[in-house]
Short mmCIF file of C-alpha atoms in Angstrom, two decimals:
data_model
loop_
_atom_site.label_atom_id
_atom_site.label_comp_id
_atom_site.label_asym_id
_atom_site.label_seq_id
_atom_site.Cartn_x
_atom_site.Cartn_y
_atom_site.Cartn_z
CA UNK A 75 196.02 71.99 -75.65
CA UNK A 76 193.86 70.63 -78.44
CA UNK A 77 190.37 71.29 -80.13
CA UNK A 78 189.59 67.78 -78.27
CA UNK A 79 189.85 69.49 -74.75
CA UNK A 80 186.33 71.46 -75.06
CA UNK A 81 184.21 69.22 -73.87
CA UNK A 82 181.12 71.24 -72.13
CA UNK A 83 181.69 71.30 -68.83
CA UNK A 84 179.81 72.43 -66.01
CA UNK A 85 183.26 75.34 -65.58
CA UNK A 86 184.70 76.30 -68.86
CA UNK A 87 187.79 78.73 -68.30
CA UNK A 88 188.68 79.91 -71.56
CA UNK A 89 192.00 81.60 -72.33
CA UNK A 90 192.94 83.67 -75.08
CA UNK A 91 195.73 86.06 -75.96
CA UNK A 92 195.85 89.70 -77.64
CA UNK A 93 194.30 90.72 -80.74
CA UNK A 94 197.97 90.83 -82.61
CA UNK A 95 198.46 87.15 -81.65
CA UNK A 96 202.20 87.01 -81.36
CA UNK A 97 203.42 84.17 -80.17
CA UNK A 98 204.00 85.34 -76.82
CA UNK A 99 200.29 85.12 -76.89
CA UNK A 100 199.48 82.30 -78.24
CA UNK A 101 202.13 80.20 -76.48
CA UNK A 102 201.12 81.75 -73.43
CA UNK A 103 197.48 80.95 -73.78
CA UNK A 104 198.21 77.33 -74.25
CA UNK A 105 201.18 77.10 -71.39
CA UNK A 106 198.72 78.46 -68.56
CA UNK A 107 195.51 75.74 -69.86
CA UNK A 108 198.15 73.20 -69.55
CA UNK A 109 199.49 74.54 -65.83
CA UNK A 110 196.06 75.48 -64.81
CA UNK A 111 194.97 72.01 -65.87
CA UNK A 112 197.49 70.52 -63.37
CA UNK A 113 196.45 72.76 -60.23
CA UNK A 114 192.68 72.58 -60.97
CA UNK A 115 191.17 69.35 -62.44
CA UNK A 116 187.98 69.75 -62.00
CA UNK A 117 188.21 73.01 -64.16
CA UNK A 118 188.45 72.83 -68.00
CA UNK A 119 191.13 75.19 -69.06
CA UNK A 120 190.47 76.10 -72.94
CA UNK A 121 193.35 77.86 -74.63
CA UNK A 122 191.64 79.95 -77.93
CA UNK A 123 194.81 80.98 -80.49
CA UNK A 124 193.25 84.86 -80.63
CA UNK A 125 193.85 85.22 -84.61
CA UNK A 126 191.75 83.68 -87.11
CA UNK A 127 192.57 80.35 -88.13
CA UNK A 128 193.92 81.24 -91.54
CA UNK A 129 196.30 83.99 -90.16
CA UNK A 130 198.32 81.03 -87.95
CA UNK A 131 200.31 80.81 -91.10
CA UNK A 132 201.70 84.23 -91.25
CA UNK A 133 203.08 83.56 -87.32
CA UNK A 134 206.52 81.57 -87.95
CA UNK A 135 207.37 81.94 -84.84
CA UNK A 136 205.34 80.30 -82.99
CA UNK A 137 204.39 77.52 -86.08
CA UNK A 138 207.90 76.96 -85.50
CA UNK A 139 207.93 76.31 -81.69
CA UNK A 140 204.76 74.54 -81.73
CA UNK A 141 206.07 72.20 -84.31
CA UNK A 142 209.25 71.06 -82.25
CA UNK A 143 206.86 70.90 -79.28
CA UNK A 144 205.12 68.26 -81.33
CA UNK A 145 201.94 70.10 -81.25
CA UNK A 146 199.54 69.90 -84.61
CA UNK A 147 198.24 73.65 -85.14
CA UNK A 148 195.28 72.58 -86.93
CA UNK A 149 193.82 70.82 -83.71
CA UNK A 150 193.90 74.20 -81.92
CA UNK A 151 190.50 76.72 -80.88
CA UNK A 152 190.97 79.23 -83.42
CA UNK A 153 188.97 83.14 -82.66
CA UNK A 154 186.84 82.37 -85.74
CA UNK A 155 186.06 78.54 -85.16
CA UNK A 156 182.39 78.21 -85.28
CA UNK A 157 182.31 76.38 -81.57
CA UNK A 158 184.26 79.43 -80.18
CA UNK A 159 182.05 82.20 -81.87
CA UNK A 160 178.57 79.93 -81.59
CA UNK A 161 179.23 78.76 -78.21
CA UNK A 162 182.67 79.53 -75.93
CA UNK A 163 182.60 83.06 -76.99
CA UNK A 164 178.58 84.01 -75.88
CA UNK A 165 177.17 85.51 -73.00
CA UNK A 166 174.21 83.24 -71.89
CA UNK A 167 173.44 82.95 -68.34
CA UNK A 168 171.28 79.73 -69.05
CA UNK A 169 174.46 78.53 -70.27
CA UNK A 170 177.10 76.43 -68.14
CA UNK A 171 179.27 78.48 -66.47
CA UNK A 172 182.22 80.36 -68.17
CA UNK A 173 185.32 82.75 -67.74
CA UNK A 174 187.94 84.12 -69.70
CA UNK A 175 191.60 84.92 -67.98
CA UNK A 176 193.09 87.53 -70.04
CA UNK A 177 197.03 86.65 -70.91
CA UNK A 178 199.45 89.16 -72.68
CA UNK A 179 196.59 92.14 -72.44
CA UNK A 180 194.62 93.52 -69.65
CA UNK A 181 191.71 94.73 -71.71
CA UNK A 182 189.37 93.06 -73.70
CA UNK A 183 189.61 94.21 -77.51
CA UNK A 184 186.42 96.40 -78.60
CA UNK A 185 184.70 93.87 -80.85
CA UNK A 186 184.31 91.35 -77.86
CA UNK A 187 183.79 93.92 -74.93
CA UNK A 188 180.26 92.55 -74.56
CA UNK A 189 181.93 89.62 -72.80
CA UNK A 190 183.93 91.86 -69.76
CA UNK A 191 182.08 90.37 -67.09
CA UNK A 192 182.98 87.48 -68.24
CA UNK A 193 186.72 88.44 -67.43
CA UNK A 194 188.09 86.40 -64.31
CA UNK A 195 191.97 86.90 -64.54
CA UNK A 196 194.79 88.62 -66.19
CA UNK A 197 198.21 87.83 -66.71
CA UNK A 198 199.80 90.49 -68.67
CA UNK A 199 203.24 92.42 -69.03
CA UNK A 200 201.67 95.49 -70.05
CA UNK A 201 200.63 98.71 -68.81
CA UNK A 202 197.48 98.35 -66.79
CA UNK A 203 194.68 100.01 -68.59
CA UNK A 204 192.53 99.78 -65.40
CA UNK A 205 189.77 97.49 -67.30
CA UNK A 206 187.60 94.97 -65.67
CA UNK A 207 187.90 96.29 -62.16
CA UNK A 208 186.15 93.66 -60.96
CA UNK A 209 189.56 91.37 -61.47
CA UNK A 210 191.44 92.75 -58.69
CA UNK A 211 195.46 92.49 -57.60
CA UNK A 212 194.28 91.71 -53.71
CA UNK A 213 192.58 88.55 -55.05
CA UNK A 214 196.13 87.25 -57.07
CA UNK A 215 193.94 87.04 -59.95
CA UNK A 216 195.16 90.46 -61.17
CA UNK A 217 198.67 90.22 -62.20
CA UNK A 218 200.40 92.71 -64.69
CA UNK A 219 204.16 92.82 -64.05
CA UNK A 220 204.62 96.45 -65.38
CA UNK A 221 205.75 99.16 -62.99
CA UNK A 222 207.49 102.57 -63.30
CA UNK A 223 206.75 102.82 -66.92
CA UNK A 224 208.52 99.55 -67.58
CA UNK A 225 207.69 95.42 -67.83
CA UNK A 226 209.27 93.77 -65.11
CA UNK A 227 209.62 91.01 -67.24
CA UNK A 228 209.78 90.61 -71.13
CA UNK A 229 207.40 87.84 -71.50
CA UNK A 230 204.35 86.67 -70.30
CA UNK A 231 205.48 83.22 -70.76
CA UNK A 232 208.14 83.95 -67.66
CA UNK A 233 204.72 85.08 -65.61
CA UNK A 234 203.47 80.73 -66.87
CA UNK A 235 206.86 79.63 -66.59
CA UNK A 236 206.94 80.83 -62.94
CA UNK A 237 203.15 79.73 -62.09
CA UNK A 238 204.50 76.01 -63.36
CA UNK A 239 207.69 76.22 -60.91
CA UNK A 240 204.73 77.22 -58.39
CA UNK A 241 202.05 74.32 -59.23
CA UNK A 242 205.22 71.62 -58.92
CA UNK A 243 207.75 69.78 -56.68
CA UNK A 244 211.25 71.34 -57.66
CA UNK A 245 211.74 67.24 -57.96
CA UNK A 246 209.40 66.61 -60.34
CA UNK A 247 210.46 66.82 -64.49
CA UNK A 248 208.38 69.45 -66.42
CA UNK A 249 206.78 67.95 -69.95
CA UNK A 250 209.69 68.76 -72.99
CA UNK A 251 206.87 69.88 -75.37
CA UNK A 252 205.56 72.54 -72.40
CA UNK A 253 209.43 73.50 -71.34
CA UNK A 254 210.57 74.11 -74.86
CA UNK A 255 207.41 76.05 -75.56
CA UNK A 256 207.99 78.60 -73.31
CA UNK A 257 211.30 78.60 -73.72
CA UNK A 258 211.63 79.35 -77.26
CA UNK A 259 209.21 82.56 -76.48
CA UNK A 260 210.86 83.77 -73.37
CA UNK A 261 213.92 83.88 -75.56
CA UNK A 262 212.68 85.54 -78.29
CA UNK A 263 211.05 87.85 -76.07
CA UNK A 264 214.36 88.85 -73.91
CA UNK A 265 215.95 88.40 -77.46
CA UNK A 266 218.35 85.69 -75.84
CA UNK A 267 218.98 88.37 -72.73
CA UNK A 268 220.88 90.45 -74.87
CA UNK A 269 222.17 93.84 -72.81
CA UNK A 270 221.61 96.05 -76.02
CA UNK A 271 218.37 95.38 -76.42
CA UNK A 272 217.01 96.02 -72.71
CA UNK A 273 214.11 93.32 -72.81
CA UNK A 274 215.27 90.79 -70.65
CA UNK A 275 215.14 91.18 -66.73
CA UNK A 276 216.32 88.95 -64.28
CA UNK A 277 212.79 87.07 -63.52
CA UNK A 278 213.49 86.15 -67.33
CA UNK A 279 216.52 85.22 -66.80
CA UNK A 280 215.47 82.99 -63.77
CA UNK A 281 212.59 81.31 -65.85
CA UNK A 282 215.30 80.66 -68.43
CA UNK A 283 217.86 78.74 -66.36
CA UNK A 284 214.72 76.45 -64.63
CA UNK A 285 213.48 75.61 -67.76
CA UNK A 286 216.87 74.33 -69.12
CA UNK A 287 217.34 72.62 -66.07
CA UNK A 288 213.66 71.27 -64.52
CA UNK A 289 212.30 70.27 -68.16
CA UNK A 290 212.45 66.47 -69.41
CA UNK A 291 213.91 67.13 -72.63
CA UNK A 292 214.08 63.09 -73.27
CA UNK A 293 210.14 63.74 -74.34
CA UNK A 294 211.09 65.78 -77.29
CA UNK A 295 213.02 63.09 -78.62
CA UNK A 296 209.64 61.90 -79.40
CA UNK A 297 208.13 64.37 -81.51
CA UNK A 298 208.52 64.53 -85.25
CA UNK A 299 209.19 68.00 -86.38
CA UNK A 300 208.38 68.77 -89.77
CA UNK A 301 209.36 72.47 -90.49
CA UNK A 302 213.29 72.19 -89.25
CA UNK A 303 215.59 69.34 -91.60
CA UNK A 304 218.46 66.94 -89.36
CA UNK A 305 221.10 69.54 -89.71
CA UNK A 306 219.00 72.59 -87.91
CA UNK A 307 217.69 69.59 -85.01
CA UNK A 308 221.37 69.27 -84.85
CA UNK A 309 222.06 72.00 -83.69
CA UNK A 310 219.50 73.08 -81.28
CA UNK A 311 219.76 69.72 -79.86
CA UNK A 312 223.99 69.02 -80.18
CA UNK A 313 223.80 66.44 -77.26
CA UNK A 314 221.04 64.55 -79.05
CA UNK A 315 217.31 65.23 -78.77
CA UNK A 316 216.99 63.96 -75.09
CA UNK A 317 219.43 66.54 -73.56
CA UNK A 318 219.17 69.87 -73.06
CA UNK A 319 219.03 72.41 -75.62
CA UNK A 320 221.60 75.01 -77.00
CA UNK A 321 220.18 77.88 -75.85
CA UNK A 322 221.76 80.76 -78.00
CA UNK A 323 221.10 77.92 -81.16
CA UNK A 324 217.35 78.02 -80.58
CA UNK A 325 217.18 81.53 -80.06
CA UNK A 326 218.89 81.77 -83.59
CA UNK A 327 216.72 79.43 -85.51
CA UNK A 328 213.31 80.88 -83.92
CA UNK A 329 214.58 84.45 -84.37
CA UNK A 330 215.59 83.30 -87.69
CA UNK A 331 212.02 82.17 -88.74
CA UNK A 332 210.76 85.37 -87.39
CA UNK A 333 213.14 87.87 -89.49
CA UNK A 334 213.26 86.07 -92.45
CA UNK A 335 213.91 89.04 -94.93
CA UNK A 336 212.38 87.09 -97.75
CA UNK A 337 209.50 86.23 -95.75
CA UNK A 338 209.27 90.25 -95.09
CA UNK A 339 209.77 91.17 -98.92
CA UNK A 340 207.32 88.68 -100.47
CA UNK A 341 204.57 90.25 -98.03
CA UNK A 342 202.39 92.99 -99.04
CA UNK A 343 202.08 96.48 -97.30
CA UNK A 344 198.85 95.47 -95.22
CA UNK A 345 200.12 91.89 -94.76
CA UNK A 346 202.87 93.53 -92.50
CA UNK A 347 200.63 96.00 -91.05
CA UNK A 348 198.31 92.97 -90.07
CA UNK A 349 200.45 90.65 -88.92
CA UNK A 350 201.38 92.46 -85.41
CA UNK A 351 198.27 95.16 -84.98
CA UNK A 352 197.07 96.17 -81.66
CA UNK A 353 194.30 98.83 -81.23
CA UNK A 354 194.31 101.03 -78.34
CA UNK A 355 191.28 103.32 -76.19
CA UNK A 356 191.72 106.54 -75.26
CA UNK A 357 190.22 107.19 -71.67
CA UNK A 358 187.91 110.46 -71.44
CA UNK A 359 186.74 112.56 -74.07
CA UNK A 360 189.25 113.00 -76.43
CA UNK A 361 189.11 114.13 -80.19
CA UNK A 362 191.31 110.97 -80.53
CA UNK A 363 189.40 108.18 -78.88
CA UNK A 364 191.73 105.43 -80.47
CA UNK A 365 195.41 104.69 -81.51
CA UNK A 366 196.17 101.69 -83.41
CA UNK A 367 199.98 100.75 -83.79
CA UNK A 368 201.52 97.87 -85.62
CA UNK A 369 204.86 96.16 -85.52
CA UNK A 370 206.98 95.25 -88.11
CA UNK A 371 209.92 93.57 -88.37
CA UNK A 372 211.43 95.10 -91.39
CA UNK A 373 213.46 98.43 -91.53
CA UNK A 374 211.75 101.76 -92.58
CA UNK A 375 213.66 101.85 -95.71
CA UNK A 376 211.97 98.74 -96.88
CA UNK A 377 208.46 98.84 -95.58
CA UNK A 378 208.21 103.01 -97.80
CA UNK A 379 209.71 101.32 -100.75
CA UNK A 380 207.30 98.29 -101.27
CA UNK A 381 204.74 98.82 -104.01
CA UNK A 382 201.59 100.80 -103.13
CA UNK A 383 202.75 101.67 -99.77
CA UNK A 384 201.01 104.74 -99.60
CA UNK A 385 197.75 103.36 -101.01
CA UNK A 386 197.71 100.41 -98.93
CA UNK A 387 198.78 102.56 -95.96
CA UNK A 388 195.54 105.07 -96.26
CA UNK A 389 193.42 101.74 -96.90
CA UNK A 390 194.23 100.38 -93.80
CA UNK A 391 194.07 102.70 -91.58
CA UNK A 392 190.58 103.63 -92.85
CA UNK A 393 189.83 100.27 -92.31
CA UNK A 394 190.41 99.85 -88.75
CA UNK A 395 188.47 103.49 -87.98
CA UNK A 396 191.37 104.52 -85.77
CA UNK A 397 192.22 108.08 -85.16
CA UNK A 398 195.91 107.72 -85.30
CA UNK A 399 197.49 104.90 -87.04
CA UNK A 400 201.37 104.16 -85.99
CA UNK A 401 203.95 101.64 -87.44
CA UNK A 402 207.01 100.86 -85.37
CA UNK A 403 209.96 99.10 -87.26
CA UNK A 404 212.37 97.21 -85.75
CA UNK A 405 215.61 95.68 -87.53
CA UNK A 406 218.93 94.34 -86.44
CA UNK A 407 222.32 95.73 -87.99
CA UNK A 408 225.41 94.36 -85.95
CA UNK A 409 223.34 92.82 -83.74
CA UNK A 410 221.71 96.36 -82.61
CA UNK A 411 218.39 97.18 -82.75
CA UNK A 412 217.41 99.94 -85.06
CA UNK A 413 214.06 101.25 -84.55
CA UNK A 414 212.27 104.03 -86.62
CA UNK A 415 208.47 105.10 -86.07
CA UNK A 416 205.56 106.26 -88.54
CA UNK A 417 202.77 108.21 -87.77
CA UNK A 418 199.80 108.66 -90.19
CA UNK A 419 196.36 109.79 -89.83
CA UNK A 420 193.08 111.09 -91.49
CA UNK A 421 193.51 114.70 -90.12
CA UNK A 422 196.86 116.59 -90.41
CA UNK A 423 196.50 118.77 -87.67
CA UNK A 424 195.82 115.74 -85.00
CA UNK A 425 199.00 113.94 -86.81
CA UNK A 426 201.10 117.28 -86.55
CA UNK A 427 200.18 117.37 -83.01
CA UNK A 428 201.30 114.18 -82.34
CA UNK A 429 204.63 115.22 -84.37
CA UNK A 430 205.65 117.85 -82.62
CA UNK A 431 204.56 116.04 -78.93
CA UNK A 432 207.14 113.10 -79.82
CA UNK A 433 209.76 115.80 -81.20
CA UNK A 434 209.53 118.51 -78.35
CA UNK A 435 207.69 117.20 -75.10
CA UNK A 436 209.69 115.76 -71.87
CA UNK A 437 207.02 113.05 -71.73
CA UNK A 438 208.46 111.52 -74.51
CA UNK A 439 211.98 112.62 -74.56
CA UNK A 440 213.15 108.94 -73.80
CA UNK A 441 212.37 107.56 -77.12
CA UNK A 442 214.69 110.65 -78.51
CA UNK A 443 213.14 110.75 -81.20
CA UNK A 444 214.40 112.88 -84.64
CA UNK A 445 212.08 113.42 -87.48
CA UNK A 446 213.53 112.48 -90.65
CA UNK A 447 212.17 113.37 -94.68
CA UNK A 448 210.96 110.41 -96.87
CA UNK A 449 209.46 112.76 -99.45
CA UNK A 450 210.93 110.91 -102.02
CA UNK A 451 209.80 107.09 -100.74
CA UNK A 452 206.03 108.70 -100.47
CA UNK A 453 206.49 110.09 -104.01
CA UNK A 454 207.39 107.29 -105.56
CA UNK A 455 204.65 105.36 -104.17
CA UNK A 456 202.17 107.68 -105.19
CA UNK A 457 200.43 110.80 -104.64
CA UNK A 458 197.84 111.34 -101.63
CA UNK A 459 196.91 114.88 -101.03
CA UNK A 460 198.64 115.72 -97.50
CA UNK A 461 195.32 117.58 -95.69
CA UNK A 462 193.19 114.24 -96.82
CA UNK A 463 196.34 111.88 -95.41
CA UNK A 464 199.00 112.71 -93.65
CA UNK A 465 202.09 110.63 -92.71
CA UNK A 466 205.32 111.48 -90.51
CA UNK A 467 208.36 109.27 -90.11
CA UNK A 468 211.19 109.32 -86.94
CA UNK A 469 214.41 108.04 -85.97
CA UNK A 470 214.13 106.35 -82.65
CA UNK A 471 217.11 106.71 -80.86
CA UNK A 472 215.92 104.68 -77.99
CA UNK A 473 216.40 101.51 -78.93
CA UNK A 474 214.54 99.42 -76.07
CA UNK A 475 211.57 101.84 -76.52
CA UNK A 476 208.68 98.77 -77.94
CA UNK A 477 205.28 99.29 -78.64
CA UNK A 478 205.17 98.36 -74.74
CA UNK A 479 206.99 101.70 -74.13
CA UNK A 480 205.31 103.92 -76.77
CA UNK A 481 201.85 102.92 -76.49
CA UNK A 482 201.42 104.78 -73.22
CA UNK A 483 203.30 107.72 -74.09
CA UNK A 484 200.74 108.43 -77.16
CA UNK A 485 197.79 107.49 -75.58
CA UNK A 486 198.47 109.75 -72.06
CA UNK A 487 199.35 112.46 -75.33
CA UNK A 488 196.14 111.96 -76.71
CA UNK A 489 194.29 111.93 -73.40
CA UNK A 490 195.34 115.63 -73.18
CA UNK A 491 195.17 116.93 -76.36
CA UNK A 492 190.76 117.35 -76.17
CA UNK A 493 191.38 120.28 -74.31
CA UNK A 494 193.59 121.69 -76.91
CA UNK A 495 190.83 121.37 -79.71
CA UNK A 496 187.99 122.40 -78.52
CA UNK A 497 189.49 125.59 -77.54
#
């Protein structure tokens, strides 16, 4: 798991999550080294946390989980370490010999696509983009567990979990640091298999119950947690720290962590829009070669009314030189999701395309989405001519509809809509 693992070997396999480095991703990367490790010794399995190192901070999450799985962050391959960018990172034939297995994304991001050959697996719960051919499902080294429009399951920690149950005698006691690791995600994930929210599937489920069952929780009783007091141990552990979790208790302190409305308030506009960013190709010729979305877990209301929203809005998208920048809220009232969806862009008539293709178009009539007016949160936070930036904000009826779900729908939109300008 650990910056110590590196060592130059003769067959480096490094392993690295998406560029929004959520802790599915990050937990994921470091769960397969540690399983991969265990089928194939004479391999070095290198997990690289995909952020840069002084991002880790803003991902509670999964400081959170790593920190009752007794696991120091600041030992860990950071993106931006100067051995990952100077050496594991390169393309050099002369070089010993190196791969990278792709986990939680099936396409290398942009500013690293000089490495693709170097791509030698994918695990992933998203839809295929149909990158790096070369990686192919008849070889088992191609697995993305999406079909119909749909994950199959909500994390790609369940796709670890269930290579561990693989690599090991159903005898034998998994590690409590690795089993409460991918736990904690594959909960947060599935958001604790709750029905309303439509995450979880039964593979999830499945990974849930063996890891509560096949992990040797006596090993956490020997970690040292510094981020959680007695009282909150207590509780996730209410048999004592060498029995078996509380399941809906962990979920509730993690998801806790990750919600924090105070954590959300004291964070500036492109802090949020940072913190969960994924950028997305368009295949073909398109006037709208690129999509980024973000996620953020702080309702609509509250994300317009934060100061310079606007300004800090334009900014960013500029920034990241995408040709359609979306934001995709998600809050819980009741215990329901709520989720709402903003689209913003440099040219008004691509955004009002885009507008009236989520408003009016079968393909995305599953979101059911309803366009609502936040004229007066926009004009509050300042002025921004409308044919320089434009921005449009939706209800999302759909509550299960993720950035898994709408991704696809606006790309395949944008795929199309070449034809339409250069009429």
């Amino acid at each position: 798991f650990e910056e110590g693992s590196a060592s130059r070997s003769p067959c480096i396999q490094m392993i690295m999550g998406n560029e929004a480095g959520d802790a599915d991703s990050i937990i994921s990367a470091l769960g397969l080294a540690h399983v991969n490790s265990m089928i194939n010794s004479s391999q070095v399995s290198v997990p690289i946390i995909s952020i840069p190192r002084a991002d880790m901070s803003l991902r509670r999450d999964a400081v959170l989980i790593l920190d009752l799985a007794g696991i120091d962050v600041t030992k860990l391959l950071f993106i931006d370490d100067d051995c990952v960018t100077s050496y594991l990172l390169t393309h050099d034939p002369s070089q010993e010999q190196k791969s990278i297995t792709l986990v939680d994304h099936n396409r290398m991001r942009a500013s690293l696509a000089n490495l693709s050959s170097m791509v030698s697996e994918i695990v992933d719960h998203h839809e295929d983009e149909n990158s790096h051919e070369h990686v192919t499902i008849d070889s088992g080294k191609r697995i993305v567990a999406f079909d119909n429009g749909f994950a199959t399951v909500a994390s790609t920690c369940t796709l670890v979990a269930e290579r561990l149950f693989e690599a090991v005698d159903p005898t034998t006691k998994i590690d409590g640091g690795l089993g409460l690791a991918l736990l904690g995600v594959i909960l947060l994930d599935s958001v604790n298999m709750l029905p309303e929210a439509g995450k979880g599937t039964y593979r999830d489920e499945h990974a849930i119950n063996s890891l509560l069952a096949r992990t040797d929780w006596s090993t956490c009783a020997n970690t040292f947690p510094s981020l959680v007091d007695s009282n909150t141990l207590e509780d996730i552990f209410p048999q004592g720290r060498t029995n078996v979790p509380d399941r809906k208790n962990l979920f509730d302190v993690l998801s806790n962590s990750k919600f924090d409305p105070n954590f959300w308030a004291q964070m500036s506009v492109t802090d949020c829009l940072r913190i969960d960013y994924k950028k997305f190709v368009v295949p073909g010729q398109s006037v709208v070669p690129s999509i980024g979305l973000s996620s953020v877990l702080l309702g609509m209301d509250n994300l317009l009314a934060k100061d310079n929203f606007t300004e800090e809005l334009l900014a960013y998208v500029s920034s990241e030189n995408v040709d359609l920048f979306g934001v995709l809220t998600l809050e819980f009232k009741d215990d329901r999701p709520q989720r709402e969806l903003l689209i913003a862009g440099l040219k008004s008539e691509v955004v009002d395309s885009f507008a009236n293709f989520l408003t009016k178009h079968h393909d995305a009539a599953n979101l059911e989405v309803v366009e609502r007016n936040v004229e007066c949160f926009l004009t509050e936070a300042g002025k921004i001519d409308s044919t320089k930036f434009s921005i449009r904000v939706f209800c999302q009826g759909n509550s299960k509809g993720s950035r898994k779900q709408v991704a696809p729908i606006l790309v395949a939109h944008a795929s199309t809509i070449s034809k339409f300008y250069n009429e």
